[in-house]
Coordinates of N, CA and C in Angstrom, one line a residue:
M208 N -21.2 1.7 4.9 CA -21.7 3.1 4.5 C -23.2 3.0 4.3
N209 N -24.0 3.8 5.0 CA -25.5 3.8 4.8 C -25.9 4.6 3.6
K210 N -27.2 4.6 3.3 CA -27.7 5.2 2.1 C -27.4 6.7 2.0
K211 N -27.6 7.4 3.2 CA -27.3 8.8 3.3 C -25.8 9.2 3.0
Q212 N -25.0 8.4 3.7 CA -23.5 8.6 3.5 C -23.1 8.3 2.0
L213 N -23.7 7.3 1.4 CA -23.4 7.0 0.0 C -23.8 8.2 -0.9
Q214 N -25.0 8.7 -0.6 CA -25.5 9.8 -1.4 C -24.6 11.1 -1.3
T215 N -24.2 11.3 0.0 CA -23.3 12.4 0.3 C -22.0 12.3 -0.5
E216 N -21.4 11.0 -0.5 CA -20.2 10.8 -1.2 C -20.4 11.0 -2.7
Q217 N -21.5 10.5 -3.3 CA -21.8 10.6 -4.7 C -21.9 12.1 -5.1
T218 N -22.6 12.9 -4.2 CA -22.7 14.3 -4.5 C -21.4 15.0 -4.5
K219 N -20.5 14.7 -3.5 CA -19.2 15.3 -3.4 C -18.4 14.9 -4.6
K220 N -18.5 13.7 -5.1 CA -17.7 13.2 -6.2 C -18.2 14.0 -7.5
K221 N -19.5 14.2 -7.6 CA -20.1 14.9 -8.8 C -19.6 16.4 -8.8
L222 N -19.7 17.0 -7.6 CA -19.2 18.4 -7.5 C -17.7 18.5 -7.8
A223 N -16.9 17.5 -7.2 CA -15.5 17.6 -7.4 C -15.1 17.4 -8.9
D224 N -15.8 16.4 -9.5 CA -15.4 16.2 -10.9 C -15.7 17.4 -11.8
A225 N -16.8 18.0 -11.6 CA -17.2 19.2 -12.4 C -16.2 20.4 -12.1
S226 N -15.8 20.5 -10.8 CA -14.9 21.5 -10.4 C -13.5 21.3 -11.0
R227 N -13.1 20.0 -11.0 CA -11.8 19.7 -11.5 C -11.6 20.2 -12.9
A228 N -12.6 20.0 -13.7 CA -12.5 20.5 -15.1 C -12.3 22.0 -15.2
L229 N -13.0 22.8 -14.3 CA -12.9 24.2 -14.2 C -11.5 24.6 -13.8
F230 N -10.9 24.0 -12.7 CA -9.6 24.3 -12.2 C -8.5 24.0 -13.3
V231 N -8.7 22.9 -14.1 CA -7.8 22.6 -15.1 C -7.8 23.6 -16.2
Q232 N -9.0 24.0 -16.6 CA -9.2 25.0 -17.7 C -8.8 26.4 -17.3
K233 N -9.3 26.9 -16.1 CA -9.1 28.3 -15.8 C -8.0 28.6 -14.8
G234 N -7.5 27.5 -14.1 CA -6.6 27.7 -13.0 C -7.3 27.8 -11.7
Y235 N -6.5 27.8 -10.6 CA -7.1 27.9 -9.3 C -7.7 29.3 -9.0
K236 N -6.9 30.3 -9.1 CA -7.4 31.7 -8.7 C -8.6 32.2 -9.6
A237 N -8.5 31.8 -10.9 CA -9.6 32.4 -11.8 C -10.9 31.6 -11.7
T238 N -10.9 30.5 -11.0 CA -12.2 29.7 -10.8 C -12.8 30.2 -9.5
S239 N -14.1 30.7 -9.7 CA -14.8 31.2 -8.5 C -15.9 30.2 -8.1
I240 N -16.4 30.4 -6.9 CA -17.5 29.5 -6.4 C -18.7 29.7 -7.4
E241 N -18.9 30.9 -7.9 CA -20.0 31.1 -8.9 C -19.8 30.3 -10.1
D242 N -18.5 30.1 -10.6 CA -18.3 29.3 -11.8 C -18.6 27.8 -11.4
I243 N -18.3 27.4 -10.2 CA -18.6 26.0 -9.8 C -20.1 25.8 -9.7
V244 N -20.8 26.8 -9.1 CA -22.3 26.8 -9.1 C -22.9 26.6 -10.5
A245 N -22.4 27.4 -11.4 CA -22.9 27.3 -12.8 C -22.6 26.0 -13.4
A246 N -21.4 25.5 -13.2 CA -21.0 24.2 -13.9 C -21.7 23.0 -13.3
T247 N -22.0 23.0 -12.0 CA -22.5 21.9 -11.3 C -24.1 21.9 -11.2
G248 N -24.6 23.1 -11.3 CA -26.1 23.3 -11.1 C -26.5 23.1 -9.7
S249 N -25.4 23.2 -8.8 CA -25.7 23.1 -7.4 C -25.7 24.4 -6.8
S250 N -26.3 24.5 -5.6 CA -26.3 25.8 -4.9 C -25.0 26.1 -4.2
K251 N -24.7 27.4 -3.9 CA -23.5 27.7 -3.2 C -23.5 27.1 -1.8
G252 N -24.7 27.1 -1.2 CA -24.9 26.4 0.1 C -24.6 25.0 0.1
N253 N -24.9 24.3 -0.9 CA -24.7 22.8 -1.1 C -23.2 22.6 -1.2
I254 N -22.5 23.4 -2.0 CA -21.0 23.3 -2.1 C -20.4 23.5 -0.8
Y255 N -20.8 24.6 -0.1 CA -20.2 24.9 1.2 C -20.5 23.8 2.3
Y256 N -21.7 23.2 2.1 CA -22.0 22.1 3.0 C -21.0 20.9 2.9
H257 N -20.7 20.6 1.7 CA -19.8 19.4 1.4 C -18.3 19.8 1.6
F258 N -17.9 21.0 1.3 CA -16.5 21.3 1.3 C -16.0 22.5 2.1
K259 N -17.0 23.2 2.7 CA -16.7 24.4 3.5 C -16.2 25.6 2.8
S260 N -15.3 25.4 1.7 CA -14.7 26.5 1.0 C -14.2 26.1 -0.3
K261 N -13.8 27.0 -1.2 CA -13.1 26.7 -2.4 C -11.8 25.9 -2.1
E262 N -11.1 26.4 -1.1 CA -9.8 25.7 -0.7 C -10.1 24.3 -0.3
G263 N -11.2 24.1 0.5 CA -11.5 22.7 0.9 C -11.8 21.8 -0.3
L264 N -12.5 22.3 -1.2 CA -12.9 21.6 -2.4 C -11.6 21.2 -3.2
F265 N -10.7 22.2 -3.4 CA -9.5 21.9 -4.1 C -8.6 20.9 -3.4
L266 N -8.6 21.0 -2.1 CA -7.8 20.1 -1.3 C -8.3 18.7 -1.4
Y267 N -9.6 18.5 -1.5 CA -10.2 17.2 -1.8 C -9.7 16.7 -3.1
L268 N -9.6 17.5 -4.1 CA -9.0 17.0 -5.4 C -7.5 16.7 -5.3
I269 N -6.8 17.4 -4.5 CA -5.4 17.1 -4.3 C -5.3 15.8 -3.5
D270 N -6.1 15.5 -2.5 CA -6.1 14.3 -1.8 C -6.4 13.1 -2.8
E271 N -7.4 13.3 -3.7 CA -7.7 12.3 -4.7 C -6.4 12.0 -5.6
W272 N -5.8 13.1 -6.0 CA -4.5 12.9 -6.8 C -3.5 12.2 -6.0
D273 N -3.3 12.5 -4.7 CA -2.4 11.8 -3.9 C -2.7 10.3 -3.8
R274 N -4.0 10.0 -3.6 CA -4.4 8.5 -3.6 C -4.1 7.8 -4.9
E275 N -4.4 8.5 -6.0 CA -4.1 7.9 -7.3 C -2.6 7.6 -7.4
W276 N -1.8 8.6 -7.0 CA -0.4 8.4 -7.1 C 0.1 7.2 -6.2
E277 N -0.4 7.1 -5.0 CA -0.1 6.0 -4.1 C -0.5 4.7 -4.7
E278 N -1.7 4.6 -5.4 CA -2.1 3.4 -6.0 C -1.2 3.0 -7.2
N279 N -0.8 4.0 -8.0 CA 0.1 3.8 -9.1 C 1.5 3.3 -8.6
W280 N 2.0 3.9 -7.5 CA 3.2 3.5 -6.9 C 3.1 2.0 -6.4
A281 N 2.1 1.7 -5.7 CA 1.9 0.4 -5.1 C 1.8 -0.7 -6.2
A282 N 1.3 -0.3 -7.4 CA 1.2 -1.3 -8.5 C 2.5 -1.6 -9.1
K283 N 3.5 -0.6 -9.0 CA 4.8 -0.9 -9.6 C 6.0 -1.0 -8.7
E284 N 5.7 -0.8 -7.4 CA 6.9 -0.9 -6.4 C 7.6 -2.2 -6.5
H285 N 6.9 -3.3 -6.7 CA 7.5 -4.6 -6.7 C 8.5 -4.7 -7.9
L286 N 8.5 -3.8 -8.8 CA 9.5 -3.9 -9.9 C 10.9 -3.4 -9.5
Y287 N 10.9 -2.7 -8.4 CA 12.2 -2.2 -7.9 C 12.7 -3.1 -6.7
H288 N 13.9 -3.7 -6.9 CA 14.4 -4.7 -6.0 C 15.2 -4.2 -4.8
T289 N 15.7 -2.9 -4.9 CA 16.5 -2.3 -3.8 C 15.9 -1.0 -3.5
S290 N 16.3 -0.4 -2.3 CA 15.8 0.9 -1.9 C 16.4 1.9 -2.9
T291 N 17.6 1.7 -3.4 CA 18.2 2.6 -4.3 C 17.4 2.7 -5.6
E292 N 17.0 1.5 -6.1 CA 16.1 1.5 -7.3 C 14.8 2.2 -7.0
K293 N 14.3 2.0 -5.8 CA 13.0 2.6 -5.5 C 13.1 4.2 -5.5
I294 N 14.2 4.7 -5.0 CA 14.4 6.2 -5.0 C 14.5 6.7 -6.5
Y295 N 15.2 6.0 -7.3 CA 15.2 6.4 -8.8 C 13.8 6.2 -9.4
G296 N 13.1 5.2 -9.0 CA 11.7 5.0 -9.5 C 10.8 6.1 -9.0
L297 N 11.0 6.5 -7.8 CA 10.2 7.5 -7.2 C 10.4 8.8 -8.0
A298 N 11.7 9.2 -8.2 CA 12.0 10.4 -9.0 C 11.3 10.3 -10.4
E299 N 11.4 9.2 -11.0 CA 10.8 9.1 -12.3 C 9.2 9.2 -12.3
Q300 N 8.6 8.5 -11.3 CA 7.1 8.6 -11.2 C 6.7 10.1 -10.9
L301 N 7.5 10.7 -10.0 CA 7.1 12.1 -9.6 C 7.2 13.0 -10.8
I302 N 8.2 13.0 -11.6 CA 8.3 13.9 -12.7 C 7.3 13.6 -13.8
L303 N 7.1 12.3 -14.1 CA 6.1 12.0 -15.1 C 4.7 12.4 -14.6
D304 N 4.4 12.1 -13.4 CA 3.1 12.5 -12.8 C 2.9 14.0 -12.8
D305 N 3.9 14.7 -12.2 CA 3.8 16.1 -12.1 C 3.7 16.8 -13.4
M306 N 4.4 16.4 -14.4 CA 4.4 17.1 -15.7 C 3.1 16.8 -16.5
N307 N 2.5 15.6 -16.2 CA 1.4 15.2 -17.0 C 0.0 15.4 -16.3
H308 N 0.0 15.7 -15.0 CA -1.2 15.7 -14.3 C -2.0 17.1 -14.7
P309 N -3.2 17.0 -15.0 CA -3.9 18.2 -15.4 C -4.1 19.3 -14.3
L310 N -4.0 18.9 -13.1 CA -4.1 19.8 -12.0 C -2.8 20.5 -11.5
T311 N -1.7 20.2 -12.2 CA -0.4 20.7 -11.7 C -0.3 22.2 -11.7
K312 N -0.8 22.9 -12.7 CA -0.7 24.3 -12.8 C -1.6 25.0 -11.7
A313 N -2.8 24.4 -11.5 CA -3.7 25.0 -10.5 C -3.1 24.7 -9.1
A314 N -2.5 23.5 -8.9 CA -1.9 23.2 -7.6 C -0.8 24.2 -7.3
D315 N 0.0 24.5 -8.3 CA 1.1 25.5 -8.0 C 0.5 26.8 -7.5
E316 N -0.6 27.3 -8.2 CA -1.2 28.5 -7.7 C -1.8 28.4 -6.3
F317 N -2.4 27.2 -6.0 CA -3.0 27.0 -4.7 C -1.9 27.0 -3.6
F318 N -0.8 26.3 -3.8 CA 0.2 26.2 -2.7 C 1.0 27.5 -2.6
T319 N 1.1 28.3 -3.6 CA 2.0 29.5 -3.5 C 1.1 30.8 -3.3
G320 N -0.2 30.6 -3.2 CA -1.1 31.7 -3.1 C -1.2 32.3 -1.7
E321 N -2.2 33.0 -1.4 CA -2.4 33.7 -0.2 C -2.5 32.8 1.0
K322 N -2.5 33.3 2.2 CA -2.6 32.5 3.5 C -3.9 31.8 3.5
K323 N -3.9 30.6 4.0 CA -5.1 29.7 4.0 C -5.7 29.8 5.4
E324 N -6.9 29.3 5.5 CA -7.6 29.2 6.8 C -6.8 28.1 7.6
N325 N -7.0 28.2 8.9 CA -6.3 27.2 9.8 C -6.5 25.8 9.5
D326 N -7.8 25.4 9.2 CA -8.1 24.0 9.0 C -7.5 23.5 7.7
I327 N -7.4 24.4 6.7 CA -6.8 24.1 5.4 C -5.3 23.9 5.6
E328 N -4.7 24.9 6.4 CA -3.2 24.7 6.7 C -2.9 23.4 7.4
E329 N -3.8 23.0 8.3 CA -3.6 21.7 9.0 C -3.7 20.5 8.0
R330 N -4.7 20.6 7.1 CA -4.8 19.5 6.1 C -3.6 19.4 5.2
I331 N -3.1 20.6 4.8 CA -1.9 20.6 4.0 C -0.7 20.0 4.7
A332 N -0.6 20.4 6.0 CA 0.5 19.9 6.9 C 0.4 18.4 7.0
L333 N -0.8 17.8 7.1 CA -1.0 16.4 7.2 C -0.6 15.7 5.9
M334 N -0.9 16.3 4.8 CA -0.6 15.8 3.5 C 1.0 15.7 3.4
F335 N 1.7 16.7 3.8 CA 3.1 16.7 3.7 C 3.7 15.7 4.7
E336 N 3.0 15.5 5.8 CA 3.5 14.5 6.8 C 3.4 13.1 6.2
R337 N 2.3 12.9 5.5 CA 2.2 11.6 4.8 C 3.3 11.3 3.8
H338 N 3.7 12.4 3.1 CA 4.8 12.3 2.1 C 6.1 12.0 2.8
I339 N 6.3 12.7 4.0 CA 7.6 12.5 4.7 C 7.6 11.1 5.3
Q340 N 6.5 10.6 5.8 CA 6.5 9.2 6.3 C 6.8 8.2 5.2
F341 N 6.2 8.4 4.0 CA 6.5 7.6 2.9 C 8.0 7.6 2.6
N342 N 8.6 8.8 2.6 CA 10.1 8.9 2.4 C 10.9 8.1 3.5
K343 N 10.4 8.3 4.7 CA 11.1 7.7 5.8 C 11.1 6.2 5.7
Q344 N 10.0 5.6 5.3 CA 9.9 4.2 5.1 C 10.9 3.7 4.1
L345 N 11.0 4.5 3.0 CA 12.0 4.1 1.9 C 13.4 4.1 2.5
V346 N 13.8 5.2 3.2 CA 15.1 5.3 3.8 C 15.4 4.2 4.8
E347 N 14.4 3.9 5.7 CA 14.6 2.9 6.7 C 14.8 1.5 6.0
Q348 N 14.1 1.3 5.0 CA 14.3 0.0 4.2 C 15.7 -0.1 3.8
G349 N 16.2 1.0 3.2 CA 17.6 1.0 2.7 C 18.6 0.8 3.9
I350 N 18.3 1.4 5.0 CA 19.2 1.3 6.2 C 19.2 -0.2 6.7
E351 N 18.0 -0.8 6.8 CA 17.9 -2.1 7.2 C 18.5 -3.1 6.3
S352 N 18.5 -2.9 5.0 CA 19.0 -3.8 4.0 C 20.6 -3.6 3.8
G353 N 21.1 -2.6 4.5 CA 22.5 -2.4 4.4 C 23.0 -1.5 3.2
E354 N 22.0 -1.0 2.4 CA 22.4 -0.2 1.3 C 22.8 1.2 1.8
F355 N 22.1 1.7 2.8 CA 22.4 3.1 3.3 C 23.0 3.0 4.7
K356 N 23.9 4.0 5.0 CA 24.5 4.0 6.3 C 23.4 4.4 7.3
A357 N 23.7 3.9 8.5 CA 22.7 4.2 9.6 C 22.8 5.7 9.9
D358 N 21.7 6.3 9.8 CA 21.6 7.8 10.0 C 20.2 8.1 10.5
N359 N 20.0 9.4 10.7 CA 18.7 9.9 11.2 C 17.6 9.9 10.0
A360 N 16.8 8.8 10.0 CA 15.8 8.6 8.9 C 14.8 9.8 8.9
D361 N 14.5 10.4 10.0 CA 13.5 11.5 10.0 C 14.1 12.7 9.2
N362 N 15.4 13.0 9.5 CA 16.1 14.1 8.8 C 16.2 13.8 7.3
L363 N 16.6 12.6 7.0 CA 16.8 12.2 5.6 C 15.4 12.3 4.8
A364 N 14.4 11.9 5.5 CA 13.0 12.0 4.8 C 12.7 13.4 4.5
L365 N 13.0 14.3 5.5 CA 12.7 15.8 5.3 C 13.6 16.3 4.1
I366 N 14.8 15.9 4.1 CA 15.8 16.4 3.0 C 15.2 15.9 1.7
L367 N 14.8 14.7 1.6 CA 14.3 14.1 0.4 C 13.0 14.9 -0.1
E368 N 12.1 15.2 0.9 CA 10.9 15.9 0.5 C 11.2 17.3 0.1
S369 N 12.1 18.0 0.8 CA 12.5 19.3 0.4 C 13.1 19.4 -1.0
T370 N 13.9 18.4 -1.3 CA 14.5 18.3 -2.7 C 13.4 18.1 -3.7
I371 N 12.5 17.2 -3.4 CA 11.3 17.0 -4.4 C 10.5 18.3 -4.6
I372 N 10.2 19.0 -3.5 CA 9.4 20.2 -3.6 C 10.2 21.3 -4.4
G373 N 11.5 21.4 -4.1 CA 12.3 22.4 -4.9 C 12.4 22.0 -6.3
L374 N 12.6 20.8 -6.6 CA 12.7 20.3 -8.0 C 11.4 20.6 -8.8
S375 N 10.3 20.3 -8.1 CA 9.0 20.5 -8.7 C 8.8 21.9 -9.1
Q376 N 9.2 22.9 -8.2 CA 9.0 24.3 -8.5 C 10.0 24.8 -9.6
L377 N 11.2 24.3 -9.5 CA 12.2 24.9 -10.4 C 12.3 24.2 -11.7
S378 N 11.7 23.1 -11.9 CA 11.7 22.4 -13.2 C 10.6 22.8 -14.1
R379 N 9.7 23.6 -13.6 CA 8.5 24.1 -14.5 C 9.1 24.8 -15.7
G380 N 8.5 24.4 -16.8 CA 8.9 25.1 -18.1 C 10.1 24.3 -18.8
M381 N 10.6 23.3 -18.1 CA 11.7 22.5 -18.8 C 11.0 21.5 -19.7
E382 N 11.7 21.0 -20.7 CA 11.2 19.9 -21.5 C 11.2 18.6 -20.6
P383 N 10.3 17.7 -20.8 CA 10.2 16.5 -20.0 C 11.5 15.8 -19.8
E384 N 12.3 15.6 -20.9 CA 13.5 14.8 -20.8 C 14.5 15.6 -19.9
Q385 N 14.6 16.9 -20.1 CA 15.5 17.7 -19.3 C 15.1 17.6 -17.8
A386 N 13.8 17.7 -17.5 CA 13.4 17.6 -16.1 C 13.6 16.2 -15.5
L387 N 13.4 15.2 -16.3 CA 13.7 13.8 -15.9 C 15.1 13.6 -15.5
A388 N 16.0 14.2 -16.4 CA 17.5 14.1 -16.1 C 17.8 14.8 -14.9
L389 N 17.2 15.9 -14.6 CA 17.5 16.7 -13.4 C 17.0 15.9 -12.1
Y390 N 15.8 15.3 -12.2 CA 15.3 14.5 -11.1 C 16.3 13.3 -10.8
R391 N 16.7 12.6 -11.9 CA 17.6 11.5 -11.7 C 18.9 11.9 -11.1
Q392 N 19.4 13.1 -11.6 CA 20.7 13.5 -11.0 C 20.5 13.9 -9.5
A393 N 19.4 14.5 -9.2 CA 19.1 14.8 -7.7 C 19.0 13.5 -6.9
A394 N 18.4 12.5 -7.5 CA 18.3 11.2 -6.8 C 19.7 10.6 -6.6
S395 N 20.6 10.7 -7.6 CA 22.0 10.3 -7.5 C 22.7 11.0 -6.4
V396 N 22.6 12.3 -6.3 CA 23.3 13.1 -5.3 C 22.8 12.7 -3.9
F397 N 21.5 12.6 -3.8 CA 20.9 12.1 -2.5 C 21.5 10.8 -2.1
L398 N 21.4 9.8 -3.0 CA 21.8 8.5 -2.8 C 23.3 8.4 -2.5
Y399 N 24.1 9.2 -3.2 CA 25.6 9.2 -2.9 C 25.8 9.6 -1.5
G400 N 25.1 10.6 -1.0 CA 25.3 11.1 0.4 C 24.9 10.1 1.4
I401 N 24.0 9.1 1.1 CA 23.6 8.2 2.2 C 24.0 6.8 1.9
A402 N 24.7 6.6 0.8 CA 25.2 5.2 0.5 C 26.2 4.7 1.6
K403 N 26.1 3.4 1.9 CA 26.9 2.8 2.9 C 28.3 2.6 2.2
D404 N 29.4 3.0 2.9 CA 30.7 2.8 2.4 C 31.0 1.3 2.2
K405 N 31.5 0.9 1.1 CA 31.8 -0.5 0.8 C 33.2 -0.7 1.4
A406 N 33.3 -1.4 2.5 CA 34.6 -1.6 3.2 C 35.4 -2.7 2.5

């Protein structure tokens, strides 16, 4: 990375950090570009140069959150010895991360809000595709190890992601223990459906 690229990344990071605090405090919809200009001391043109739009800026923060989540998972994945344990571990990490992450409320507003520009829709689709590929790898590991019956890993990855998204939306407002129990039960239902019959 050359000096100009480094400066660009540092500026993006500074803008993103200041904006994150606003999104956490005010929510996605109530935070305007003008609020971000005031908080960062940066011009509107500079913000648009780095992120193209408020949606682009927020998606940058979601990408950062995704990377943090993946790093946290990678640090503890070795603690789970089977694919079944990994899926229970996944459910636990998802609920704890989702309930405790400061951007959760703003992310709900962002994803359920009005129609997005095409490039934003494409970036969201790519993010979900990464999640589905992650799920697919988990399922394939379980099939290869003989824990799960041989089945369509692509479909199972989609079913798992749909379950996670639905749980995320419908567990809002629950106490953490109640939501965690719900996620664990959903993991059990999913695993029961794909478990290899013990002959």
